[in-house]
Amino acid sequence: MNIYNDDCISFMKNMPDNSVDFTITDIPYDAVNRKSNGLRNLDKRHADILTFDLPIFLNRVYSITKNNIVIFCGKEQFSEIFSFFANKQGTVRPLVWEKSNPSPMNGQYVYLSGVEMAVWFKKKGSKAFNAYCKNTVFKHPNGRGKFHPTEKNHTLLKELILDNTNVGDIVFDPCFGSGSHLLVAKQLNRKFIGCEINKSYFDVAKNRLNFQL
C-alpha cells in the first residue's frame, strides 16, 4: 500500500518527474477558520496549513504529474492556482461542484455556500480524457463527512477519476486526509499513491483502504 505519513512538499521533492498519471487532491486552506455567523467553525487539517507553501506545492505537482490534475481549493487560493496553470503548456478549466444539500454550518443569515471550486489542468500532449464535450459543473450532494469534515462525495470523485484516467493508471493525492480519493481509485482498479501529514487521518485512511469501508 503506497501511502505515507509525511509532509506533502517534502515527499514530492523525492518523486521523479512524470511519475504519476493523475493528481487529484483537496488542499489545506485556512479561510474556513473565520467566524461563521454563530455556527461552528470548520478547522481543516490545521497542522498542514502551518507548513503548506502553495507555489512550491504547485511546481512539484506540475512536475511529477504526467497527464491531468484536479485541485480542490478555497476561494482565496483559486485565482493563484488557476493563474499558475494558465501560464503552463496545456489546458486549464475551472470546475464547480454544485451541492444539492449545502451545509447550514456556513451561515444562518447569509446565502449558503452551495458550491466548491477546483482547478482542472491537462498537460500539453496528454490524451487522458474520457469524456466528450462535458460541462465543468458537477451536481452531487454534499459528502457524508463520516471520516473527515471536508470529505468529498464519492460519486463526484468516481466521475473525476473515470474522466481523467484508465484502468492501471497511477492516481496521486498529496493531501489525502481520510483517504477518499485513494479509496475510490482503488475501487476503480487504479493504482494509487499518497501522503498525509496528520497521523490520525493517516490511520483512518489506512484502515479504510485495508478494509474497503
PDB file of N, CA and C in Angstrom, residues 66-160:
ATOM      1  N   LYS A  66       2.085  13.352 -15.032  1.00  0.00           N
ATOM      2  CA  LYS A  66       2.260  13.124 -16.464  1.00  0.00           C
ATOM      3  C   LYS A  66       1.116  13.704 -17.292  1.00  0.00           C
ATOM      4  N   ASN A  67      -0.119  13.552 -16.817  1.00  0.00           N
ATOM      5  CA  ASN A  67      -1.278  13.903 -17.639  1.00  0.00           C
ATOM      6  C   ASN A  67      -2.125  15.035 -17.049  1.00  0.00           C
ATOM      7  N   ASN A  68      -3.062  14.699 -16.176  1.00  0.00           N
ATOM      8  CA  ASN A  68      -4.048  15.677 -15.726  1.00  0.00           C
ATOM      9  C   ASN A  68      -4.000  15.897 -14.215  1.00  0.00           C
ATOM     10  N   ILE A  69      -4.558  17.043 -13.796  1.00  0.00           N
ATOM     11  CA  ILE A  69      -4.528  17.455 -12.388  1.00  0.00           C
ATOM     12  C   ILE A  69      -5.882  18.055 -12.013  1.00  0.00           C
ATOM     13  N   VAL A  70      -6.391  17.704 -10.839  1.00  0.00           N
ATOM     14  CA  VAL A  70      -7.564  18.368 -10.260  1.00  0.00           C
ATOM     15  C   VAL A  70      -7.216  18.776  -8.830  1.00  0.00           C
ATOM     16  N   ILE A  71      -7.364  20.067  -8.529  1.00  0.00           N
ATOM     17  CA  ILE A  71      -7.070  20.575  -7.192  1.00  0.00           C
ATOM     18  C   ILE A  71      -8.295  21.304  -6.648  1.00  0.00           C
ATOM     19  N   PHE A  72      -8.935  20.737  -5.630  1.00  0.00           N
ATOM     20  CA  PHE A  72      -9.979  21.442  -4.890  1.00  0.00           C
ATOM     21  C   PHE A  72      -9.296  22.436  -3.955  1.00  0.00           C
ATOM     22  N   CYS A  73      -9.891  23.611  -3.814  1.00  0.00           N
ATOM     23  CA  CYS A  73      -9.209  24.655  -3.046  1.00  0.00           C
ATOM     24  C   CYS A  73     -10.216  25.641  -2.478  1.00  0.00           C
ATOM     25  N   GLY A  74      -9.729  26.506  -1.585  1.00  0.00           N
ATOM     26  CA  GLY A  74     -10.538  27.585  -1.061  1.00  0.00           C
ATOM     27  C   GLY A  74     -10.655  28.718  -2.067  1.00  0.00           C
ATOM     28  N   LYS A  75     -11.642  29.573  -1.867  1.00  0.00           N
ATOM     29  CA  LYS A  75     -11.872  30.690  -2.795  1.00  0.00           C
ATOM     30  C   LYS A  75     -10.657  31.602  -2.879  1.00  0.00           C
ATOM     31  N   GLU A  76      -9.960  31.778  -1.760  1.00  0.00           N
ATOM     32  CA  GLU A  76      -8.809  32.675  -1.737  1.00  0.00           C
ATOM     33  C   GLU A  76      -7.626  32.112  -2.520  1.00  0.00           C
ATOM     34  N   GLN A  77      -7.586  30.801  -2.706  1.00  0.00           N
ATOM     35  CA  GLN A  77      -6.474  30.163  -3.418  1.00  0.00           C
ATOM     36  C   GLN A  77      -6.758  29.968  -4.900  1.00  0.00           C
ATOM     37  N   PHE A  78      -8.023  30.045  -5.267  1.00  0.00           N
ATOM     38  CA  PHE A  78      -8.413  29.648  -6.621  1.00  0.00           C
ATOM     39  C   PHE A  78      -7.685  30.441  -7.702  1.00  0.00           C
ATOM     40  N   SER A  79      -7.662  31.764  -7.582  1.00  0.00           N
ATOM     41  CA  SER A  79      -7.072  32.589  -8.641  1.00  0.00           C
ATOM     42  C   SER A  79      -5.581  32.320  -8.799  1.00  0.00           C
ATOM     43  N   GLU A  80      -4.881  32.101  -7.683  1.00  0.00           N
ATOM     44  CA  GLU A  80      -3.443  31.815  -7.759  1.00  0.00           C
ATOM     45  C   GLU A  80      -3.187  30.480  -8.461  1.00  0.00           C
ATOM     46  N   ILE A  81      -3.990  29.478  -8.134  1.00  0.00           N
ATOM     47  CA  ILE A  81      -3.812  28.163  -8.754  1.00  0.00           C
ATOM     48  C   ILE A  81      -4.164  28.216 -10.235  1.00  0.00           C
ATOM     49  N   PHE A  82      -5.274  28.877 -10.560  1.00  0.00           N
ATOM     50  CA  PHE A  82      -5.687  28.982 -11.961  1.00  0.00           C
ATOM     51  C   PHE A  82      -4.631  29.725 -12.776  1.00  0.00           C
ATOM     52  N   SER A  83      -4.113  30.823 -12.239  1.00  0.00           N
ATOM     53  CA  SER A  83      -3.090  31.604 -12.946  1.00  0.00           C
ATOM     54  C   SER A  83      -1.815  30.799 -13.156  1.00  0.00           C
ATOM     55  N   PHE A  84      -1.441  30.010 -12.159  1.00  0.00           N
ATOM     56  CA  PHE A  84      -0.247  29.175 -12.290  1.00  0.00           C
ATOM     57  C   PHE A  84      -0.366  28.253 -13.498  1.00  0.00           C
ATOM     58  N   PHE A  85      -1.468  27.546 -13.605  1.00  0.00           N
ATOM     59  CA  PHE A  85      -1.621  26.588 -14.702  1.00  0.00           C
ATOM     60  C   PHE A  85      -1.898  27.275 -16.038  1.00  0.00           C
ATOM     61  N   ALA A  86      -2.508  28.459 -15.995  1.00  0.00           N
ATOM     62  CA  ALA A  86      -2.748  29.201 -17.235  1.00  0.00           C
ATOM     63  C   ALA A  86      -1.439  29.599 -17.903  1.00  0.00           C
ATOM     64  N   ASN A  87      -0.365  29.666 -17.134  1.00  0.00           N
ATOM     65  CA  ASN A  87       0.945  30.023 -17.674  1.00  0.00           C
ATOM     66  C   ASN A  87       1.798  28.808 -18.019  1.00  0.00           C
ATOM     67  N   LYS A  88       1.203  27.625 -17.965  1.00  0.00           N
ATOM     68  CA  LYS A  88       1.885  26.394 -18.366  1.00  0.00           C
ATOM     69  C   LYS A  88       1.321  25.916 -19.703  1.00  0.00           C
ATOM     70  N   GLN A  89       2.051  25.036 -20.352  1.00  0.00           N
ATOM     71  CA  GLN A  89       1.589  24.497 -21.626  1.00  0.00           C
ATOM     72  C   GLN A  89       0.543  23.422 -21.368  1.00  0.00           C
ATOM     73  N   GLY A  90      -0.670  23.709 -21.792  1.00  0.00           N
ATOM     74  CA  GLY A  90      -1.767  22.779 -21.566  1.00  0.00           C
ATOM     75  C   GLY A  90      -3.089  23.528 -21.539  1.00  0.00           C
ATOM     76  N   THR A  91      -4.112  22.890 -21.000  1.00  0.00           N
ATOM     77  CA  THR A  91      -5.453  23.468 -20.943  1.00  0.00           C
ATOM     78  C   THR A  91      -5.920  23.517 -19.495  1.00  0.00           C
ATOM     79  N   VAL A  92      -6.421  24.681 -19.082  1.00  0.00           N
ATOM     80  CA  VAL A  92      -6.895  24.839 -17.704  1.00  0.00           C
ATOM     81  C   VAL A  92      -8.378  25.216 -17.721  1.00  0.00           C
ATOM     82  N   ARG A  93      -9.123  24.666 -16.773  1.00  0.00           N
ATOM     83  CA  ARG A  93     -10.546  24.965 -16.661  1.00  0.00           C
ATOM     84  C   ARG A  93     -10.932  25.079 -15.179  1.00  0.00           C
ATOM     85  N   PRO A  94     -11.890  25.969 -14.869  1.00  0.00           N
ATOM     86  CA  PRO A  94     -12.460  25.972 -13.518  1.00  0.00           C
ATOM     87  C   PRO A  94     -13.526  24.887 -13.424  1.00  0.00           C
ATOM     88  N   LEU A  95     -13.508  24.109 -12.367  1.00  0.00           N
ATOM     89  CA  LEU A  95     -14.560  23.130 -12.121  1.00  0.00           C
ATOM     90  C   LEU A  95     -15.394  23.598 -10.933  1.00  0.00           C
ATOM     91  N   VAL A  96     -16.688  23.337 -11.002  1.00  0.00           N
ATOM     92  CA  VAL A  96     -17.607  23.729  -9.933  1.00  0.00           C
ATOM     93  C   VAL A  96     -18.375  22.498  -9.468  1.00  0.00           C
ATOM     94  N   TRP A  97     -18.296  22.222  -8.177  1.00  0.00           N
ATOM     95  CA  TRP A  97     -19.139  21.186  -7.582  1.00  0.00           C
ATOM     96  C   TRP A  97     -20.340  21.889  -6.962  1.00  0.00           C
ATOM     97  N   GLU A  98     -21.509  21.713  -7.580  1.00  0.00           N
ATOM     98  CA  GLU A  98     -22.753  22.301  -7.092  1.00  0.00           C
ATOM     99  C   GLU A  98     -23.451  21.294  -6.179  1.00  0.00           C
ATOM    100  N   LYS A  99     -23.618  21.663  -4.915  1.00  0.00           N
ATOM    101  CA  LYS A  99     -24.185  20.744  -3.928  1.00  0.00           C
ATOM    102  C   LYS A  99     -25.703  20.909  -3.840  1.00  0.00           C
ATOM    103  N   SER A 100     -26.405  19.795  -3.896  1.00  0.00           N
ATOM    104  CA  SER A 100     -27.862  19.852  -3.775  1.00  0.00           C
ATOM    105  C   SER A 100     -28.299  20.038  -2.328  1.00  0.00           C
ATOM    106  N   ASN A 101     -27.382  19.797  -1.394  1.00  0.00           N
ATOM    107  CA  ASN A 101     -27.711  19.921   0.035  1.00  0.00           C
ATOM    108  C   ASN A 101     -26.603  20.647   0.789  1.00  0.00           C
ATOM    109  N   PRO A 102     -26.365  21.941   0.491  1.00  0.00           N
ATOM    110  CA  PRO A 102     -25.274  22.661   1.161  1.00  0.00           C
ATOM    111  C   PRO A 102     -25.446  22.677   2.668  1.00  0.00           C
ATOM    112  N   SER A 103     -24.329  22.623   3.365  1.00  0.00           N
ATOM    113  CA  SER A 103     -24.358  22.576   4.821  1.00  0.00           C
ATOM    114  C   SER A 103     -24.728  23.934   5.405  1.00  0.00           C
ATOM    115  N   PRO A 104     -25.646  23.978   6.392  1.00  0.00           N
ATOM    116  CA  PRO A 104     -26.007  25.260   7.016  1.00  0.00           C
ATOM    117  C   PRO A 104     -24.942  25.799   7.950  1.00  0.00           C
ATOM    118  N   MET A 105     -23.833  25.050   8.124  1.00  0.00           N
ATOM    119  CA  MET A 105     -22.792  25.488   9.048  1.00  0.00           C
ATOM    120  C   MET A 105     -22.120  26.778   8.609  1.00  0.00           C
ATOM    121  N   ASN A 106     -22.232  27.139   7.294  1.00  0.00           N
ATOM    122  CA  ASN A 106     -21.510  28.320   6.840  1.00  0.00           C
ATOM    123  C   ASN A 106     -22.351  29.600   6.912  1.00  0.00           C
ATOM    124  N   GLY A 107     -23.461  29.562   7.623  1.00  0.00           N
ATOM    125  CA  GLY A 107     -24.162  30.819   7.862  1.00  0.00           C
ATOM    126  C   GLY A 107     -25.664  30.675   7.976  1.00  0.00           C
ATOM    127  N   GLN A 108     -26.253  31.227   9.043  1.00  0.00           N
ATOM    128  CA  GLN A 108     -27.703  31.210   9.203  1.00  0.00           C
ATOM    129  C   GLN A 108     -28.364  32.387   8.505  1.00  0.00           C
ATOM    130  N   TYR A 109     -27.681  33.531   8.467  1.00  0.00           N
ATOM    131  CA  TYR A 109     -28.310  34.758   7.999  1.00  0.00           C
ATOM    132  C   TYR A 109     -27.630  35.325   6.754  1.00  0.00           C
ATOM    133  N   VAL A 110     -27.029  34.463   5.974  1.00  0.00           N
ATOM    134  CA  VAL A 110     -26.432  34.838   4.691  1.00  0.00           C
ATOM    135  C   VAL A 110     -26.774  33.744   3.690  1.00  0.00           C
ATOM    136  N   TYR A 111     -26.459  33.963   2.390  1.00  0.00           N
ATOM    137  CA  TYR A 111     -26.629  32.906   1.400  1.00  0.00           C
ATOM    138  C   TYR A 111     -25.709  31.744   1.747  1.00  0.00           C
ATOM    139  N   LEU A 112     -26.235  30.534   1.673  1.00  0.00           N
ATOM    140  CA  LEU A 112     -25.403  29.359   1.925  1.00  0.00           C
ATOM    141  C   LEU A 112     -24.396  29.183   0.801  1.00  0.00           C
ATOM    142  N   SER A 113     -23.210  28.746   1.159  1.00  0.00           N
ATOM    143  CA  SER A 113     -22.190  28.441   0.159  1.00  0.00           C
ATOM    144  C   SER A 113     -22.468  27.043  -0.387  1.00  0.00           C
ATOM    145  N   GLY A 114     -23.102  26.985  -1.549  1.00  0.00           N
ATOM    146  CA  GLY A 114     -23.544  25.709  -2.105  1.00  0.00           C
ATOM    147  C   GLY A 114     -22.640  25.146  -3.170  1.00  0.00           C
ATOM    148  N   VAL A 115     -21.443  25.725  -3.332  1.00  0.00           N
ATOM    149  CA  VAL A 115     -20.520  25.224  -4.345  1.00  0.00           C
ATOM    150  C   VAL A 115     -19.118  25.101  -3.761  1.00  0.00           C
ATOM    151  N   GLU A 116     -18.333  24.239  -4.362  1.00  0.00           N
ATOM    152  CA  GLU A 116     -16.895  24.186  -4.111  1.00  0.00           C
ATOM    153  C   GLU A 116     -16.188  24.297  -5.450  1.00  0.00           C
ATOM    154  N   MET A 117     -15.020  24.925  -5.418  1.00  0.00           N
ATOM    155  CA  MET A 117     -14.260  25.168  -6.639  1.00  0.00           C
ATOM    156  C   MET A 117     -13.067  24.225  -6.737  1.00  0.00           C
ATOM    157  N   ALA A 118     -12.713  23.919  -7.966  1.00  0.00           N
ATOM    158  CA  ALA A 118     -11.498  23.160  -8.236  1.00  0.00           C
ATOM    159  C   ALA A 118     -10.897  23.670  -9.536  1.00  0.00           C
ATOM    160  N   VAL A 119      -9.618  23.441  -9.703  1.00  0.00           N
ATOM    161  CA  VAL A 119      -8.926  23.771 -10.954  1.00  0.00           C
ATOM    162  C   VAL A 119      -8.538  22.464 -11.629  1.00  0.00           C
ATOM    163  N   TRP A 120      -8.901  22.350 -12.904  1.00  0.00           N
ATOM    164  CA  TRP A 120      -8.527  21.180 -13.715  1.00  0.00           C
ATOM    165  C   TRP A 120      -7.476  21.609 -14.727  1.00  0.00           C
ATOM    166  N   PHE A 121      -6.427  20.824 -14.865  1.00  0.00           N
ATOM    167  CA  PHE A 121      -5.370  21.114 -15.832  1.00  0.00           C
ATOM    168  C   PHE A 121      -5.005  19.848 -16.584  1.00  0.00           C
ATOM    169  N   LYS A 122      -4.912  19.990 -17.893  1.00  0.00           N
ATOM    170  CA  LYS A 122      -4.498  18.895 -18.774  1.00  0.00           C
ATOM    171  C   LYS A 122      -3.210  19.313 -19.462  1.00  0.00           C
ATOM    172  N   LYS A 123      -2.141  18.586 -19.197  1.00  0.00           N
ATOM    173  CA  LYS A 123      -0.849  18.929 -19.780  1.00  0.00           C
ATOM    174  C   LYS A 123      -0.866  18.798 -21.303  1.00  0.00           C
ATOM    175  N   LYS A 124      -0.084  19.630 -21.958  1.00  0.00           N
ATOM    176  CA  LYS A 124       0.055  19.532 -23.404  1.00  0.00           C
ATOM    177  C   LYS A 124       0.564  18.140 -23.769  1.00  0.00           C
ATOM    178  N   GLY A 125      -0.116  17.500 -24.697  1.00  0.00           N
ATOM    179  CA  GLY A 125       0.266  16.154 -25.115  1.00  0.00           C
ATOM    180  C   GLY A 125      -0.485  15.055 -24.400  1.00  0.00           C
ATOM    181  N   SER A 126      -1.164  15.389 -23.307  1.00  0.00           N
ATOM    182  CA  SER A 126      -1.940  14.385 -22.579  1.00  0.00           C
ATOM    183  C   SER A 126      -3.165  13.982 -23.390  1.00  0.00           C
ATOM    184  N   LYS A 127      -3.384  12.688 -23.493  1.00  0.00           N
ATOM    185  CA  LYS A 127      -4.575  12.168 -24.170  1.00  0.00           C
ATOM    186  C   LYS A 127      -5.517  11.489 -23.178  1.00  0.00           C
ATOM    187  N   ALA A 128      -5.275  11.736 -21.913  1.00  0.00           N
ATOM    188  CA  ALA A 128      -6.042  11.071 -20.855  1.00  0.00           C
ATOM    189  C   ALA A 128      -7.288  11.876 -20.511  1.00  0.00           C
ATOM    190  N   PHE A 129      -8.301  11.774 -21.355  1.00  0.00           N
ATOM    191  CA  PHE A 129      -9.595  12.370 -21.030  1.00  0.00           C
ATOM    192  C   PHE A 129     -10.672  11.558 -21.717  1.00  0.00           C
ATOM    193  N   ASN A 130     -11.559  10.978 -20.916  1.00  0.00           N
ATOM    194  CA  ASN A 130     -12.521  10.017 -21.435  1.00  0.00           C
ATOM    195  C   ASN A 130     -13.931  10.570 -21.598  1.00  0.00           C
ATOM    196  N   ALA A 131     -14.107  11.863 -21.374  1.00  0.00           N
ATOM    197  CA  ALA A 131     -15.419  12.485 -21.551  1.00  0.00           C
ATOM    198  C   ALA A 131     -15.459  13.217 -22.891  1.00  0.00           C
ATOM    199  N   TYR A 132     -16.668  13.586 -23.317  1.00  0.00           N
ATOM    200  CA  TYR A 132     -16.826  14.275 -24.598  1.00  0.00           C
ATOM    201  C   TYR A 132     -17.735  15.488 -24.396  1.00  0.00           C
ATOM    202  N   CYS A 133     -17.193  16.662 -24.694  1.00  0.00           N
ATOM    203  CA  CYS A 133     -17.963  17.916 -24.584  1.00  0.00           C
ATOM    204  C   CYS A 133     -18.673  18.020 -23.231  1.00  0.00           C
ATOM    205  N   LYS A 134     -17.948  17.804 -22.187  1.00  0.00           N
ATOM    206  CA  LYS A 134     -18.541  17.737 -20.850  1.00  0.00           C
ATOM    207  C   LYS A 134     -18.549  19.097 -20.161  1.00  0.00           C
ATOM    208  N   ASN A 135     -19.622  19.371 -19.441  1.00  0.00           N
ATOM    209  CA  ASN A 135     -19.752  20.612 -18.686  1.00  0.00           C
ATOM    210  C   ASN A 135     -18.777  20.626 -17.507  1.00  0.00           C
ATOM    211  N   THR A 136     -18.398  21.812 -17.088  1.00  0.00           N
ATOM    212  CA  THR A 136     -17.479  21.941 -15.952  1.00  0.00           C
ATOM    213  C   THR A 136     -18.210  22.050 -14.613  1.00  0.00           C
ATOM    214  N   VAL A 137     -19.528  21.943 -14.630  1.00  0.00           N
ATOM    215  CA  VAL A 137     -20.325  21.969 -13.400  1.00  0.00           C
ATOM    216  C   VAL A 137     -20.763  20.547 -13.061  1.00  0.00           C
ATOM    217  N   PHE A 138     -20.423  20.100 -11.854  1.00  0.00           N
ATOM    218  CA  PHE A 138     -20.758  18.753 -11.390  1.00  0.00           C
ATOM    219  C   PHE A 138     -21.797  18.880 -10.280  1.00  0.00           C
ATOM    220  N   LYS A 139     -22.916  18.200 -10.431  1.00  0.00           N
ATOM    221  CA  LYS A 139     -24.008  18.301  -9.461  1.00  0.00           C
ATOM    222  C   LYS A 139     -24.105  17.016  -8.652  1.00  0.00           C
ATOM    223  N   HIS A 140     -23.705  17.105  -7.392  1.00  0.00           N
ATOM    224  CA  HIS A 140     -23.741  15.959  -6.479  1.00  0.00           C
ATOM    225  C   HIS A 140     -24.051  16.462  -5.073  1.00  0.00           C
ATOM    226  N   PRO A 141     -24.671  15.628  -4.234  1.00  0.00           N
ATOM    227  CA  PRO A 141     -24.913  16.030  -2.846  1.00  0.00           C
ATOM    228  C   PRO A 141     -23.610  16.232  -2.084  1.00  0.00           C
ATOM    229  N   ASN A 142     -23.713  16.870  -0.948  1.00  0.00           N
ATOM    230  CA  ASN A 142     -22.566  17.054  -0.068  1.00  0.00           C
ATOM    231  C   ASN A 142     -22.036  15.705   0.396  1.00  0.00           C
ATOM    232  N   GLY A 143     -20.725  15.660   0.732  1.00  0.00           N
ATOM    233  CA  GLY A 143     -20.144  14.438   1.260  1.00  0.00           C
ATOM    234  C   GLY A 143     -20.687  14.121   2.644  1.00  0.00           C
ATOM    235  N   ARG A 144     -20.541  12.875   3.061  1.00  0.00           N
ATOM    236  CA  ARG A 144     -21.080  12.438   4.348  1.00  0.00           C
ATOM    237  C   ARG A 144     -20.315  13.019   5.531  1.00  0.00           C
ATOM    238  N   GLY A 145     -19.014  13.224   5.368  1.00  0.00           N
ATOM    239  CA  GLY A 145     -18.204  13.744   6.462  1.00  0.00           C
ATOM    240  C   GLY A 145     -18.039  12.784   7.614  1.00  0.00           C
ATOM    241  N   LYS A 146     -18.203  11.490   7.352  1.00  0.00           N
ATOM    242  CA  LYS A 146     -18.107  10.497   8.426  1.00  0.00           C
ATOM    243  C   LYS A 146     -16.688  10.392   8.970  1.00  0.00           C
ATOM    244  N   PHE A 147     -15.703  10.487   8.074  1.00  0.00           N
ATOM    245  CA  PHE A 147     -14.312  10.301   8.476  1.00  0.00           C
ATOM    246  C   PHE A 147     -13.523  11.605   8.508  1.00  0.00           C
ATOM    247  N   HIS A 148     -14.006  12.630   7.788  1.00  0.00           N
ATOM    248  CA  HIS A 148     -13.274  13.894   7.686  1.00  0.00           C
ATOM    249  C   HIS A 148     -14.287  15.003   7.424  1.00  0.00           C
ATOM    250  N   PRO A 149     -14.138  16.182   8.035  1.00  0.00           N
ATOM    251  CA  PRO A 149     -15.149  17.236   7.883  1.00  0.00           C
ATOM    252  C   PRO A 149     -15.324  17.753   6.466  1.00  0.00           C
ATOM    253  N   THR A 150     -14.323  17.600   5.599  1.00  0.00           N
ATOM    254  CA  THR A 150     -14.450  18.081   4.220  1.00  0.00           C
ATOM    255  C   THR A 150     -14.415  16.933   3.220  1.00  0.00           C
ATOM    256  N   GLU A 151     -14.849  15.766   3.641  1.00  0.00           N
ATOM    257  CA  GLU A 151     -14.839  14.595   2.765  1.00  0.00           C
ATOM    258  C   GLU A 151     -15.727  14.833   1.541  1.00  0.00           C
ATOM    259  N   LYS A 152     -15.207  14.493   0.360  1.00  0.00           N
ATOM    260  CA  LYS A 152     -15.934  14.709  -0.881  1.00  0.00           C
ATOM    261  C   LYS A 152     -16.917  13.568  -1.165  1.00  0.00           C
ATOM    262  N   ASN A 153     -17.958  13.897  -1.919  1.00  0.00           N
ATOM    263  CA  ASN A 153     -18.926  12.911  -2.373  1.00  0.00           C
ATOM    264  C   ASN A 153     -18.228  11.864  -3.244  1.00  0.00           C
ATOM    265  N   HIS A 154     -18.425  10.584  -2.950  1.00  0.00           N
ATOM    266  CA  HIS A 154     -17.701   9.538  -3.670  1.00  0.00           C
ATOM    267  C   HIS A 154     -18.131   9.425  -5.128  1.00  0.00           C
ATOM    268  N   THR A 155     -19.380   9.745  -5.428  1.00  0.00           N
ATOM    269  CA  THR A 155     -19.835   9.712  -6.822  1.00  0.00           C
ATOM    270  C   THR A 155     -19.136  10.793  -7.640  1.00  0.00           C
ATOM    271  N   LEU A 156     -18.928  11.951  -7.033  1.00  0.00           N
ATOM    272  CA  LEU A 156     -18.161  13.020  -7.681  1.00  0.00           C
ATOM    273  C   LEU A 156     -16.736  12.563  -7.957  1.00  0.00           C
ATOM    274  N   LEU A 157     -16.101  11.967  -6.967  1.00  0.00           N
ATOM    275  CA  LEU A 157     -14.720  11.505  -7.136  1.00  0.00           C
ATOM    276  C   LEU A 157     -14.631  10.430  -8.211  1.00  0.00           C
ATOM    277  N   LYS A 158     -15.599   9.522  -8.217  1.00  0.00           N
ATOM    278  CA  LYS A 158     -15.617   8.470  -9.235  1.00  0.00           C
ATOM    279  C   LYS A 158     -15.701   9.072 -10.627  1.00  0.00           C
ATOM    280  N   GLU A 159     -16.556  10.075 -10.792  1.00  0.00           N
ATOM    281  CA  GLU A 159     -16.714  10.727 -12.088  1.00  0.00           C
ATOM    282  C   GLU A 159     -15.406  11.374 -12.541  1.00  0.00           C
ATOM    283  N   LEU A 160     -14.741  12.066 -11.642  1.00  0.00           N
ATOM    284  CA  LEU A 160     -13.491  12.739 -11.997  1.00  0.00           C
ATOM    285  C   LEU A 160     -12.382  11.745 -12.332  1.00  0.00           C
TER     286      LEU A 160
END
